[in-house]
PDB file of C-alpha atoms in Angstrom:
ATOM      1  CA  MET A   1     116.074  86.810 119.820  1.00  0.00           C
ATOM      2  CA  MET A   2     112.416  85.588 118.074  1.00  0.00           C
ATOM      3  CA  ALA A   3     110.633  86.530 121.219  1.00  0.00           C
ATOM      4  CA  LEU A   4     111.916  90.139 120.545  1.00  0.00           C
ATOM      5  CA  LEU A   5     110.825  90.106 117.076  1.00  0.00           C
ATOM      6  CA  MET A   6     107.575  89.458 117.514  1.00  0.00           C
ATOM      7  CA  ILE A   7     107.051  92.016 120.538  1.00  0.00           C
ATOM      8  CA  VAL A   8     108.363  94.957 118.485  1.00  0.00           C
ATOM      9  CA  PRO A   9     105.916  95.152 116.371  1.00  0.00           C
ATOM     10  CA  LEU A  10     103.424  95.323 119.121  1.00  0.00           C
ATOM     11  CA  ILE A  11     104.989  97.666 120.522  1.00  0.00           C
ATOM     12  CA  VAL A  12     105.496 100.252 117.209  1.00  0.00           C
ATOM     13  CA  ALA A  13     101.273  99.186 116.835  1.00  0.00           C
ATOM     14  CA  MET A  14     101.038 101.037 120.694  1.00  0.00           C
ATOM     15  CA  LEU A  15     103.164 103.600 120.357  1.00  0.00           C
ATOM     16  CA  LEU A  16     101.577 104.018 116.836  1.00  0.00           C
ATOM     17  CA  SER A  17      97.695 103.962 118.278  1.00  0.00           C
ATOM     18  CA  LEU A  18      98.232 105.857 121.685  1.00  0.00           C
ATOM     19  CA  TRP A  19     100.545 108.779 121.380  1.00  0.00           C
ATOM     20  CA  LEU A  20     102.359 109.264 117.980  1.00  0.00           C
ATOM     21  CA  LYS A  21      99.246 109.471 115.680  1.00  0.00           C
ATOM     22  CA  ARG A  22     101.148 112.402 113.525  1.00  0.00           C
ATOM     23  CA  TYR A  23     104.363 110.149 112.679  1.00  0.00           C
ATOM     24  CA  ALA A  24     102.800 107.555 112.536  1.00  0.00           C
ATOM     25  CA  HIS A  25     103.944 105.963 109.166  1.00  0.00           C
ATOM     26  CA  TYR A  26     107.604 107.305 110.072  1.00  0.00           C
ATOM     27  CA  ILE A  27     107.641 104.761 113.280  1.00  0.00           C
ATOM     28  CA  GLY A  28     105.793 102.096 111.507  1.00  0.00           C
ATOM     29  CA  LEU A  29     108.905 102.314 108.692  1.00  0.00           C
ATOM     30  CA  LEU A  30     110.765 102.016 111.799  1.00  0.00           C
ATOM     31  CA  GLY A  31     109.578  99.365 113.617  1.00  0.00           C
ATOM     32  CA  SER A  32     109.509  97.080 109.850  1.00  0.00           C
ATOM     33  CA  LEU A  33     112.842  98.159 109.372  1.00  0.00           C
ATOM     34  CA  SER A  34     113.658  96.843 112.839  1.00  0.00           C
ATOM     35  CA  SER A  35     111.746  93.482 112.340  1.00  0.00           C
ATOM     36  CA  LEU A  36     114.008  92.827 108.783  1.00  0.00           C
ATOM     37  CA  ALA A  37     117.511  94.028 110.695  1.00  0.00           C
ATOM     38  CA  MET A  38     117.255  91.534 113.801  1.00  0.00           C
ATOM     39  CA  LEU A  39     116.600  89.089 111.103  1.00  0.00           C
ATOM     40  CA  PRO A  40     120.280  88.223 110.688  1.00  0.00           C
ATOM     41  CA  PHE A  41     120.357  87.717 115.089  1.00  0.00           C
ATOM     42  CA  VAL A  42     117.197  84.984 114.674  1.00  0.00           C
ATOM     43  CA  GLY A  43     119.028  81.727 115.973  1.00  0.00           C
ATOM     44  CA  ARG A  44     117.967  78.361 114.413  1.00  0.00           C
ATOM     45  CA  GLY A  45     116.455  75.854 116.083  1.00  0.00           C
ATOM     46  CA  VAL A  46     114.511  75.224 118.831  1.00  0.00           C
ATOM     47  CA  GLU A  47     114.161  77.994 121.445  1.00  0.00           C
ATOM     48  CA  ARG A  48     111.927  77.808 124.360  1.00  0.00           C
ATOM     49  CA  ILE A  49     109.514  81.106 125.770  1.00  0.00           C
ATOM     50  CA  VAL A  50     108.366  80.603 129.444  1.00  0.00           C
ATOM     51  CA  TRP A  51     105.675  82.961 129.296  1.00  0.00           C
ATOM     52  CA  PHE A  52     104.786  82.787 132.922  1.00  0.00           C
ATOM     53  CA  SER A  53     104.805  80.509 135.688  1.00  0.00           C
ATOM     54  CA  ILE A  54     102.980  79.444 139.297  1.00  0.00           C
ATOM     55  CA  GLY A  55     103.589  77.427 140.729  1.00  0.00           C
ATOM     56  CA  SER A  56     104.647  73.628 139.464  1.00  0.00           C
ATOM     57  CA  PHE A  57     102.483  74.380 136.484  1.00  0.00           C
ATOM     58  CA  SER A  58     104.478  76.999 133.431  1.00  0.00           C
ATOM     59  CA  LEU A  59     102.347  78.826 130.286  1.00  0.00           C
ATOM     60  CA  SER A  60     105.261  78.223 127.641  1.00  0.00           C
ATOM     61  CA  ILE A  61     105.695  78.318 123.639  1.00  0.00           C
ATOM     62  CA  THR A  62     108.524  76.415 121.665  1.00  0.00           C
ATOM     63  CA  THR A  63     109.027  78.092 118.502  1.00  0.00           C
ATOM     64  CA  SER A  64     111.604  75.470 115.538  1.00  0.00           C
ATOM     65  CA  ILE A  65     113.510  77.730 113.198  1.00  0.00           C
ATOM     66  CA  GLY A  66     114.991  75.713 110.236  1.00  0.00           C
ATOM     67  CA  ALA A  67     116.116  77.097 106.829  1.00  0.00           C
ATOM     68  CA  MET A  68     112.738  77.533 105.271  1.00  0.00           C
ATOM     69  CA  ASN A  69     110.898  79.001 109.154  1.00  0.00           C
ATOM     70  CA  MET A  70     113.978  81.756 108.005  1.00  0.00           C
ATOM     71  CA  LEU A  71     113.043  82.365 103.680  1.00  0.00           C
ATOM     72  CA  LEU A  72     109.588  83.005 105.224  1.00  0.00           C
ATOM     73  CA  LEU A  73     110.446  85.529 107.960  1.00  0.00           C
ATOM     74  CA  SER A  74     113.058  86.944 105.157  1.00  0.00           C
ATOM     75  CA  VAL A  75     110.331  87.215 102.629  1.00  0.00           C
ATOM     76  CA  VAL A  76     107.600  89.118 105.663  1.00  0.00           C
ATOM     77  CA  ALA A  77     109.784  91.390 106.986  1.00  0.00           C
ATOM     78  CA  VAL A  78     111.017  92.857 103.150  1.00  0.00           C
ATOM     79  CA  VAL A  79     107.239  92.929 101.623  1.00  0.00           C
ATOM     80  CA  GLY A  80     106.811  94.359 105.259  1.00  0.00           C
ATOM     81  CA  VAL A  81     109.524  97.933 104.667  1.00  0.00           C
ATOM     82  CA  LEU A  82     108.418  97.902 101.297  1.00  0.00           C
ATOM     83  CA  ILE A  83     104.938  98.252 102.120  1.00  0.00           C
ATOM     84  CA  PHE A  84     105.576 101.060 104.939  1.00  0.00           C
ATOM     85  CA  ALA A  85     107.894 102.716 102.404  1.00  0.00           C
ATOM     86  CA  TYR A  86     104.986 103.346  99.712  1.00  0.00           C
ATOM     87  CA  SER A  87     102.240 104.192 102.307  1.00  0.00           C
ATOM     88  CA  VAL A  88     105.425 107.392 103.039  1.00  0.00           C
ATOM     89  CA  GLY A  89     105.826 107.987  99.458  1.00  0.00           C
ATOM     90  CA  TYR A  90     101.613 107.823  99.562  1.00  0.00           C
ATOM     91  CA  LEU A  91     100.793 109.829 102.080  1.00  0.00           C
ATOM     92  CA  ASP A  92     102.745 112.248 102.124  1.00  0.00           C
ATOM     93  CA  LEU A  93     101.031 113.016  98.721  1.00  0.00           C
ATOM     94  CA  PRO A  94      98.315 116.337  98.749  1.00  0.00           C
ATOM     95  CA  SER A  95      94.686 115.635  98.628  1.00  0.00           C
ATOM     96  CA  ALA A  96      93.173 115.790  95.096  1.00  0.00           C
ATOM     97  CA  VAL A  97      90.275 117.433  96.912  1.00  0.00           C
TER      98      VAL A  97
END
């Protein structure tokens, strides 16, 4: 689940930059909300993610998630949702020029 939590914002950023510029702020808000919604499913403990392996060599990332890490992830996810929600409202305002 931790890998999915890291990959979703990258996929959303790719969609925003390549194809969906007209609805970028709504898709950004949706990506931020999905990261916030995935937080309760992130397991505590140690998780090893193997990126690739060639023969006997394998490249992996190991994450260790504790209570303080979950608190920081929650704060970052909530602040991200608030930033996107503010920017959607800001971008919908008519310009003064």
